[in-house]
PDB file of C-alpha atoms in Angstrom:
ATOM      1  CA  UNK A   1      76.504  12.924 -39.592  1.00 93.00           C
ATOM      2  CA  UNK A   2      73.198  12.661 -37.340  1.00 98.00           C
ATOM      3  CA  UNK A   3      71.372   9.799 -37.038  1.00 98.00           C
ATOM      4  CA  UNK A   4      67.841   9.266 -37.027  1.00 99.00           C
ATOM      5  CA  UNK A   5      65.475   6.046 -36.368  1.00 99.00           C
ATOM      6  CA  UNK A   6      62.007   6.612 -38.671  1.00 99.00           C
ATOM      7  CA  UNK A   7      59.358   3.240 -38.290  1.00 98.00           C
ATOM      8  CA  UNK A   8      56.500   3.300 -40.313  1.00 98.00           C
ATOM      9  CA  UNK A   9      59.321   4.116 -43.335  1.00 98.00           C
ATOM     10  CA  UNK A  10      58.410   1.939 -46.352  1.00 98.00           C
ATOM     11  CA  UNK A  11      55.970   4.405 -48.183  1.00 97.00           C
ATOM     12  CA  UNK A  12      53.816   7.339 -47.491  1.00 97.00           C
ATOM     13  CA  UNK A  13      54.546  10.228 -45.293  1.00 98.00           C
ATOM     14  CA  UNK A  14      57.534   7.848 -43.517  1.00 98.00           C
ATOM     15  CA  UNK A  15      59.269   7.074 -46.807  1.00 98.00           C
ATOM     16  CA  UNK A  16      58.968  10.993 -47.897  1.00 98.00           C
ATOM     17  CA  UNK A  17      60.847  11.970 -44.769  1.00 98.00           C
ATOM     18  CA  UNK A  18      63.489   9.446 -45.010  1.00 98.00           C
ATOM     19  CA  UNK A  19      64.138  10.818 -48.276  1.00 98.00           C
ATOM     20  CA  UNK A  20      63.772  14.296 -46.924  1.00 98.00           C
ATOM     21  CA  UNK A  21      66.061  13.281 -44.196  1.00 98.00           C
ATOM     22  CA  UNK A  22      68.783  12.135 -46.353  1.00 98.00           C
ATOM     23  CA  UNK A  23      68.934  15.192 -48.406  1.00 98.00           C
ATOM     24  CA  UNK A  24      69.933  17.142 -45.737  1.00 98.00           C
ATOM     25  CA  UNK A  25      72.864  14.386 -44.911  1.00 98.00           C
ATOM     26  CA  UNK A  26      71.242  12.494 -41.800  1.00 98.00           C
ATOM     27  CA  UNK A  27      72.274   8.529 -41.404  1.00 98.00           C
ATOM     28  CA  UNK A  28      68.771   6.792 -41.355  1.00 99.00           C
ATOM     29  CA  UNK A  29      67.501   3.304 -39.933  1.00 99.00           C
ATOM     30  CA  UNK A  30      64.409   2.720 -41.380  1.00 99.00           C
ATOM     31  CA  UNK A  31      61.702   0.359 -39.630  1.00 98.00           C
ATOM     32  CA  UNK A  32      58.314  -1.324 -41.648  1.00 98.00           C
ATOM     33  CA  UNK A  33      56.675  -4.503 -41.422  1.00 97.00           C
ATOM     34  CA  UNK A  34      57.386  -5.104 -44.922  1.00 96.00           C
ATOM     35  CA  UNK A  35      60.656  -6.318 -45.597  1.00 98.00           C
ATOM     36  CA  UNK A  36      60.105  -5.581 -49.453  1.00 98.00           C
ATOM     37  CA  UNK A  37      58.636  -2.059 -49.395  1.00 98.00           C
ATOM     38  CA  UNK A  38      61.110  -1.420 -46.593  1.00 98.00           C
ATOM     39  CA  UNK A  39      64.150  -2.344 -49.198  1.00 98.00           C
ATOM     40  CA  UNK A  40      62.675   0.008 -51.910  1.00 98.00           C
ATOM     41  CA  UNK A  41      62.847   3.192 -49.648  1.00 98.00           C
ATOM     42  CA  UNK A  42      65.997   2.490 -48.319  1.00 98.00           C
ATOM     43  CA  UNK A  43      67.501   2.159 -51.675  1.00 98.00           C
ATOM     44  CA  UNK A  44      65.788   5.567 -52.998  1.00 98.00           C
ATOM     45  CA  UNK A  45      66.710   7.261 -49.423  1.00 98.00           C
ATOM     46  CA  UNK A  46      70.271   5.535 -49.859  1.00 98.00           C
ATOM     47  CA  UNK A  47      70.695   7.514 -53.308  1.00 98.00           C
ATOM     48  CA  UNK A  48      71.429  10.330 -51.562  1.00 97.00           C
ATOM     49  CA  UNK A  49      74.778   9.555 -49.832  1.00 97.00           C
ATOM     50  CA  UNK A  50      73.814   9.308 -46.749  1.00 98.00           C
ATOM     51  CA  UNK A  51      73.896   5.681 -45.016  1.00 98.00           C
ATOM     52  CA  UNK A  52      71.073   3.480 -44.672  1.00 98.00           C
ATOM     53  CA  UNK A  53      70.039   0.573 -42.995  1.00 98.00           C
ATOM     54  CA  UNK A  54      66.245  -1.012 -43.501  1.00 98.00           C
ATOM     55  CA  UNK A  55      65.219  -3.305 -40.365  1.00 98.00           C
ATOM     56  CA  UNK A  56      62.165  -5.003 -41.374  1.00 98.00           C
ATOM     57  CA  UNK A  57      60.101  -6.378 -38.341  1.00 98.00           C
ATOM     58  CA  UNK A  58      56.691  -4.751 -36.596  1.00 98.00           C
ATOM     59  CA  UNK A  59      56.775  -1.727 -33.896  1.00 98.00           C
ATOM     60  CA  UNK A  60      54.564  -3.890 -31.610  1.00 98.00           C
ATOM     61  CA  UNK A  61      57.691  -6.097 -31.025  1.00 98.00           C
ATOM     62  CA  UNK A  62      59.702  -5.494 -27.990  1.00 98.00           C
ATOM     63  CA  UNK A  63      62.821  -7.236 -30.042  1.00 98.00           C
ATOM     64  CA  UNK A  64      61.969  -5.120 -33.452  1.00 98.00           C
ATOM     65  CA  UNK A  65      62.557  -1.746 -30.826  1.00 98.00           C
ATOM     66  CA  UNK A  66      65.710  -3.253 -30.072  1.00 98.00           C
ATOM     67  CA  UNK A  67      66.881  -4.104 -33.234  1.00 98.00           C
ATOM     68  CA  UNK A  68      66.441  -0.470 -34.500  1.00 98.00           C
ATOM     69  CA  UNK A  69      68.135   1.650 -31.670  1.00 98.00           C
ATOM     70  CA  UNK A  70      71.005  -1.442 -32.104  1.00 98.00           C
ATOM     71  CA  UNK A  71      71.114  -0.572 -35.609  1.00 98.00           C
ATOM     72  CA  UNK A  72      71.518   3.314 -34.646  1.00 98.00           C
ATOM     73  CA  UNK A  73      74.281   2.855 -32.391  1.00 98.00           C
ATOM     74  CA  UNK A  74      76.317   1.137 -34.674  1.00 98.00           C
ATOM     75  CA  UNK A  75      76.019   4.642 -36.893  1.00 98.00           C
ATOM     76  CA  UNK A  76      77.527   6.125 -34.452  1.00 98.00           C
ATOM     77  CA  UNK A  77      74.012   7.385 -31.711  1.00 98.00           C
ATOM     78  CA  UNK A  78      70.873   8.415 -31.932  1.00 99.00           C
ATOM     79  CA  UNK A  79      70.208  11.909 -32.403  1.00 98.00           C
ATOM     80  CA  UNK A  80      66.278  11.897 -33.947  1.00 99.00           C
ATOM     81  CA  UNK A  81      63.641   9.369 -33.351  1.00 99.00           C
ATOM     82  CA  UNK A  82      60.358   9.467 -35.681  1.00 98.00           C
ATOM     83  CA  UNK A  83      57.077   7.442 -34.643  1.00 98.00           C
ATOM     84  CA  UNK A  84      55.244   7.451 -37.639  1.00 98.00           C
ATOM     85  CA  UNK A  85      54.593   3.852 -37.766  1.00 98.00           C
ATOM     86  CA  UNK A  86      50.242   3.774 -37.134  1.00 97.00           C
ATOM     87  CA  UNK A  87      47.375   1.193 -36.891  1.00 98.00           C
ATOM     88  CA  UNK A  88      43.726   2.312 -37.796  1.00 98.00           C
ATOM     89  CA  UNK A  89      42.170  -0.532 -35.790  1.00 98.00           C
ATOM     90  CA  UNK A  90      39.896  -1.056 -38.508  1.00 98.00           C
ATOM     91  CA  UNK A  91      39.708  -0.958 -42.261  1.00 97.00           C
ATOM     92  CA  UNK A  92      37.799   0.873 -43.424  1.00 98.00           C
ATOM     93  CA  UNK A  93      37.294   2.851 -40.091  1.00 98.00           C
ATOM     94  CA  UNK A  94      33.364   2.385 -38.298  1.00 98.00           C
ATOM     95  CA  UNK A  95      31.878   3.867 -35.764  1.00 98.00           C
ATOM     96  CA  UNK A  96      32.134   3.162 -32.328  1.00 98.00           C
ATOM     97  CA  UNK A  97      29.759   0.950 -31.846  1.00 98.00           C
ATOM     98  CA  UNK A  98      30.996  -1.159 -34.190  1.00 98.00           C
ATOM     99  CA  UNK A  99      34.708  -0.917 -33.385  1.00 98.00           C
ATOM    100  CA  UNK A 100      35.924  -3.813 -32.226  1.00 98.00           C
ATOM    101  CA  UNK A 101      37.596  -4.213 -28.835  1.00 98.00           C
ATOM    102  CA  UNK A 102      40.584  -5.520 -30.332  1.00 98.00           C
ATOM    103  CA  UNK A 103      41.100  -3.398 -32.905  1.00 98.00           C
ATOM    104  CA  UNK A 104      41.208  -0.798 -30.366  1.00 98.00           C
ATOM    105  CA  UNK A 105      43.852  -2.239 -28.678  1.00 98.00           C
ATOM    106  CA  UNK A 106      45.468  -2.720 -31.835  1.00 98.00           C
ATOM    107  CA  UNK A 107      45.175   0.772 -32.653  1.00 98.00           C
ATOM    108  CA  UNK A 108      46.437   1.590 -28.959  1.00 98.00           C
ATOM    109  CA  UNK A 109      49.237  -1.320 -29.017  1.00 98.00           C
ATOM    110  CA  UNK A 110      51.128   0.966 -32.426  1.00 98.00           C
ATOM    111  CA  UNK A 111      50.028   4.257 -31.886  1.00 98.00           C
ATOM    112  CA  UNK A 112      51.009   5.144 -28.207  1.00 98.00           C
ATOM    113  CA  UNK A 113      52.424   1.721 -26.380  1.00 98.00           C
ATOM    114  CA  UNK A 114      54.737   1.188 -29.246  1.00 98.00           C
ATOM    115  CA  UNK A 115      55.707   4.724 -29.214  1.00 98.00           C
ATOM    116  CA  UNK A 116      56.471   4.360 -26.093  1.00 98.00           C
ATOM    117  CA  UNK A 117      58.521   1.406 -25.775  1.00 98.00           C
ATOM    118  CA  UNK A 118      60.912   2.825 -28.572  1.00 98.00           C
ATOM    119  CA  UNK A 119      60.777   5.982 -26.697  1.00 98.00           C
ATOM    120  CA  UNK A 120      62.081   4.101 -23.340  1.00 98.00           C
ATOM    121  CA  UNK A 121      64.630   2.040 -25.809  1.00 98.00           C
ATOM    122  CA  UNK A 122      66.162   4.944 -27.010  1.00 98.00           C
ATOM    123  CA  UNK A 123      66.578   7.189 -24.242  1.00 98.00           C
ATOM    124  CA  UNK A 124      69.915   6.467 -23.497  1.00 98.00           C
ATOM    125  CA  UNK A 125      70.997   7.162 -26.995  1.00 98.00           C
ATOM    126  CA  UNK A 126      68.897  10.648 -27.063  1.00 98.00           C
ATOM    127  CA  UNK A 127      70.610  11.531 -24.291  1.00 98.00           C
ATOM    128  CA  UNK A 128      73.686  11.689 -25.194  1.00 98.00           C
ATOM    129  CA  UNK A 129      73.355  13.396 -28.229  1.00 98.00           C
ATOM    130  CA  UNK A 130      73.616  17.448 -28.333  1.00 97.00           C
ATOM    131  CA  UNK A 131      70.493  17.917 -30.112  1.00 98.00           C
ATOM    132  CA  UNK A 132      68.321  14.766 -29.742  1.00 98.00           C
ATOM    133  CA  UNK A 133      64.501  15.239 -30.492  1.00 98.00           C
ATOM    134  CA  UNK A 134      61.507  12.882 -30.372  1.00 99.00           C
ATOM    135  CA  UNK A 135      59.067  13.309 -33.149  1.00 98.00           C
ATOM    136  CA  UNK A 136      55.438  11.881 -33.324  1.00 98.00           C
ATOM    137  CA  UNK A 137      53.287  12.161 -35.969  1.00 98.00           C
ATOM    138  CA  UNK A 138      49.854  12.578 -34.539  1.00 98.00           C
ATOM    139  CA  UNK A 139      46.592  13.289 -36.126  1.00 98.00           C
ATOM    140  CA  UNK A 140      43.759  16.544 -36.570  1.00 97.00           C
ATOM    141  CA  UNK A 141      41.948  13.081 -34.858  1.00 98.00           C
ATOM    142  CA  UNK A 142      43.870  13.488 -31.659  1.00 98.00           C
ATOM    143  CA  UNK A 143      41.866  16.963 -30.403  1.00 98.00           C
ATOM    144  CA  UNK A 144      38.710  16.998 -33.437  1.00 98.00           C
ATOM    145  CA  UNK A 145      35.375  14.534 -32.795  1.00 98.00           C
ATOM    146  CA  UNK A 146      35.414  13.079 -36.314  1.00 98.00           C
ATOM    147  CA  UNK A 147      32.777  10.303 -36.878  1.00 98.00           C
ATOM    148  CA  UNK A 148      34.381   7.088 -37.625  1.00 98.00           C
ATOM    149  CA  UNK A 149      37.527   8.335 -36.058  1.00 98.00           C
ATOM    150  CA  UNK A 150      36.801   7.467 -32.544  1.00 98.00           C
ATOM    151  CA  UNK A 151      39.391   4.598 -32.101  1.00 98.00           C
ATOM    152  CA  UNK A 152      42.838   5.917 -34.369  1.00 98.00           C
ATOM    153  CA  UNK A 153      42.160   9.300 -32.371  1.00 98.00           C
ATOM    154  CA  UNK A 154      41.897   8.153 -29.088  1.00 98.00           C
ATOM    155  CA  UNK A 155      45.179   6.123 -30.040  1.00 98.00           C
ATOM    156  CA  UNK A 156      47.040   9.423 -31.343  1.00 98.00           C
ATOM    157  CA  UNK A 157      45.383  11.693 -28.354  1.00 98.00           C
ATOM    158  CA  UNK A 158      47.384   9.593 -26.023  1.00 98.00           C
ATOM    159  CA  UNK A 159      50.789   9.655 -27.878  1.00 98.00           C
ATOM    160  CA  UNK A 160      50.463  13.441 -27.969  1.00 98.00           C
ATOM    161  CA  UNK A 161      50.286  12.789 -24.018  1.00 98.00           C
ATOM    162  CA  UNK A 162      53.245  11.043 -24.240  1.00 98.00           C
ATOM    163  CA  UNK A 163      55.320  13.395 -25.808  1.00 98.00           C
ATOM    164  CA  UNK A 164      53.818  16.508 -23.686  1.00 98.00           C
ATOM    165  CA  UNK A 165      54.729  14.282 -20.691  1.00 98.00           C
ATOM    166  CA  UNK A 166      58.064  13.207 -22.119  1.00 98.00           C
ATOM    167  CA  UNK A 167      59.137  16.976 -22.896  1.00 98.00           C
ATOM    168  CA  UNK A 168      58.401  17.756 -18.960  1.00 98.00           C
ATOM    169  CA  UNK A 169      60.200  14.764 -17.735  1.00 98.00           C
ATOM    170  CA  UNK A 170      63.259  15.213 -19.956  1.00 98.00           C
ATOM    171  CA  UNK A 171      64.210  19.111 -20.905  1.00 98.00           C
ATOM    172  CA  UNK A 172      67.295  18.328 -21.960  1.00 98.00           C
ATOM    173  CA  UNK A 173      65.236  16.802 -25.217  1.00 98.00           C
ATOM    174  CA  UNK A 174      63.225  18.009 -27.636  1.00 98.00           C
ATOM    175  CA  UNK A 175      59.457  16.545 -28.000  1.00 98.00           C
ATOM    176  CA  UNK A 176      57.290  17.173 -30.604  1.00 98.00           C
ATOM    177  CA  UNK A 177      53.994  15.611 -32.136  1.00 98.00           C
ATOM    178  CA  UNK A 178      52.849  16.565 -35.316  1.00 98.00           C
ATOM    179  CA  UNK A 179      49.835  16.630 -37.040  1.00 98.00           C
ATOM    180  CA  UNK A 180      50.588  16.405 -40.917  1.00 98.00           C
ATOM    181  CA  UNK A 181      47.159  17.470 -41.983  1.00 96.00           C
ATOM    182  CA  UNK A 182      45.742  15.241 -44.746  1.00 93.00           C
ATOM    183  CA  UNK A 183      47.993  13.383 -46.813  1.00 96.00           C
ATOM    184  CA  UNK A 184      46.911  11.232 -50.191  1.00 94.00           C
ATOM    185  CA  UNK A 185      48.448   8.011 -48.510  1.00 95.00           C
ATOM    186  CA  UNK A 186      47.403   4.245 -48.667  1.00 92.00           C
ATOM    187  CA  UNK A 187      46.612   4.422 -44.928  1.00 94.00           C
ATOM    188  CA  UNK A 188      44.054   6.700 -45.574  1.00 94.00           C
ATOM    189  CA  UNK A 189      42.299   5.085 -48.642  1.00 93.00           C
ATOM    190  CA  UNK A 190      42.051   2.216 -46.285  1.00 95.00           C
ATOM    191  CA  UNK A 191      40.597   4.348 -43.543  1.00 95.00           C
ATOM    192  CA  UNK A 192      38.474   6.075 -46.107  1.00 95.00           C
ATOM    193  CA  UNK A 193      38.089   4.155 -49.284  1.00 94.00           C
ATOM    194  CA  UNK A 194      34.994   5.875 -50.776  1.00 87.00           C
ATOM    195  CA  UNK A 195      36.748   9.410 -50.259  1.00 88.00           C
ATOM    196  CA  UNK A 196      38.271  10.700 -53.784  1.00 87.00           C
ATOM    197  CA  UNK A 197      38.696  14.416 -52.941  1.00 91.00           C
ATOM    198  CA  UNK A 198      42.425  15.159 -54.118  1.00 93.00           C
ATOM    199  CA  UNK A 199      44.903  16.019 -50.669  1.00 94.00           C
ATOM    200  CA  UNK A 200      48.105  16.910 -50.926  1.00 95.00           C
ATOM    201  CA  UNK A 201      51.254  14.406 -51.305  1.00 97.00           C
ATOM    202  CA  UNK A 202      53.234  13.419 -48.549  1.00 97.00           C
ATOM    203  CA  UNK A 203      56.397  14.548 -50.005  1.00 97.00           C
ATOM    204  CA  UNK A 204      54.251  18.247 -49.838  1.00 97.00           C
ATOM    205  CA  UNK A 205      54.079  17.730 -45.964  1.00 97.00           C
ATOM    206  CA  UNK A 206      58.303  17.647 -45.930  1.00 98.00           C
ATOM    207  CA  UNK A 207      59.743  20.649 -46.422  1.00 97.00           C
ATOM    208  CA  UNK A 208      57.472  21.415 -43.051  1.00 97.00           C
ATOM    209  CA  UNK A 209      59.283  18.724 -40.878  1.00 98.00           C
ATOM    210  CA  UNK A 210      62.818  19.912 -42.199  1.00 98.00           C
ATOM    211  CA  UNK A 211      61.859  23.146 -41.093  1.00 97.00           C
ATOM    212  CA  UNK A 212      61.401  22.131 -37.813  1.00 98.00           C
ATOM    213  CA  UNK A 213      64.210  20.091 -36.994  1.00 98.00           C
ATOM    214  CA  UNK A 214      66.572  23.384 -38.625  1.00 97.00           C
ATOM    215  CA  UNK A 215      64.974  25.555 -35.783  1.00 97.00           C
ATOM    216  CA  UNK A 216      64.024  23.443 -32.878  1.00 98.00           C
ATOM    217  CA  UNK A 217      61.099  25.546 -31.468  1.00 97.00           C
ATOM    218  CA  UNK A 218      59.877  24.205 -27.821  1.00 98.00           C
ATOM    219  CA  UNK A 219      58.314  21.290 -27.416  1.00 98.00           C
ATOM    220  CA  UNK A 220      54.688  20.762 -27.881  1.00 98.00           C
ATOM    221  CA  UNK A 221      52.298  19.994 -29.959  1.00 98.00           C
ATOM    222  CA  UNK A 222      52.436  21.528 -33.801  1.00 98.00           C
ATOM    223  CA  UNK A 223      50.616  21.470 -36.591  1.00 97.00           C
ATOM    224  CA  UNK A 224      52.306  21.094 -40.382  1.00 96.00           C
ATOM    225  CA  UNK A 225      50.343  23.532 -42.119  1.00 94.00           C
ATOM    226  CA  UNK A 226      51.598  26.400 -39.372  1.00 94.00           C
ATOM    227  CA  UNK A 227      55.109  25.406 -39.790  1.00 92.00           C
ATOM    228  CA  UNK A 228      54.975  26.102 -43.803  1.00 73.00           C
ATOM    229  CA  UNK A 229      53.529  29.020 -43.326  1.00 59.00           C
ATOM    230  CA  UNK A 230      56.031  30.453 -41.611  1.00 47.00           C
ATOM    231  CA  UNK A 231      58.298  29.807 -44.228  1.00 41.00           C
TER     232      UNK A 231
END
């Protein structure tokens, strides 16, 4: 079976796709900071067949990084990382000029030097797999001027970098970020709390990533909302 690493996995869009992931019979290791949370989606993601194994511990952690591609290669590789794991450097979000420095690096520290680190971790893995594939999930933020915003989209502008960069630098990979669109999520209430307009679920946003990994366009830059409707 393939395997695939997902961090930021204990709810929201993360959990979704691990779920996702194990319906279509991939071996998951599933990252969070919460060991609790973490437990609960592996169980539900477990349900499915497929094996799982929850490593609790925080992106930002050079030893957490290793402890997840460790945890891949004893299911047999690495054929699928997911960085989904994301900081908003503040809560709710403010504007700029009230953003504070270290929040930004915060936001920088999960979103893109995290990403990378697991990235560099796991190369070795990726490589050797037939099919292996990066995925990041980025953020409308990343390329829109959204007030408030300033700070998480910087952060998810330079992971798209990343992977762009990555996808040059390794061709024998896939490398993809991908914007979800808007998701009903706790990390957005948190960005956002005042905001009440209905979005979609994250388990909507799925059927959008399966599609992708089934046909393996280039790599690039992609937006959910295109890949559904070219179901």
């Amino acid at each position: 079976m393939p395997v695939a690493v997902v961090t930021g996995a204990s709810k929201g869009l993360g959990g979704a796709l691990a779920r996702g992931l194990a319906r279509e019979g991939w071996d998951l290791v599933l990252g969070a900071r919460s060991a609790g949370e973490l437990g609960e989606s592996a169980r539900r993601a477990g349900l499915h067949g497929t094996r799982v194994r929850p490593v609790a511990g925080d992106v930002a952690d050079a030893g957490h990084r290793s402890e997840l591609v460790s945890a891949a290669r004893e299911l047999g590789g690495l054929d699928l990382l997911v960085s989904n794991a994301g900081a908003l450097g503040a809560q709710p979000l403010v504007p700029l000029a009230e953003l504070s420095l270290e929040g930004f690096r915060t936001a920088l520290e999960v979103n893109a030097v995290a990403a990378l680190g697991l990235v560099q971790e796991a190369l070795p893995l990726l490589r050797r797999s037939p099919a292996g594939a990066v995925l990041a999930v980025s953020s409308d933020a990343a390329v829109e001027a959204y007030g408030t915003w300033g700070g998480y989209g910087a952060s998810k502008a330079a992971l798209d970098r990343l992977v762009a960069v990555l996808a040059v630098e390794e061709p024998g990979l896939r490398a993809w970020s991908v914007d979800p669109g808007d998701m009903d999520t706790a990390t957005y209430h948190a960005a956002v709390p005042g905001d009440r307009d209905p979005r979609p679920s994250p388990e909507s946003v799925v059927p959008a990533f399966l599609r992708l990994l089934a046909e393996r366009p280039a790599s690039g830059r992609l937006v959910a909302a295109d890949l559904r409707g070219a179901a």
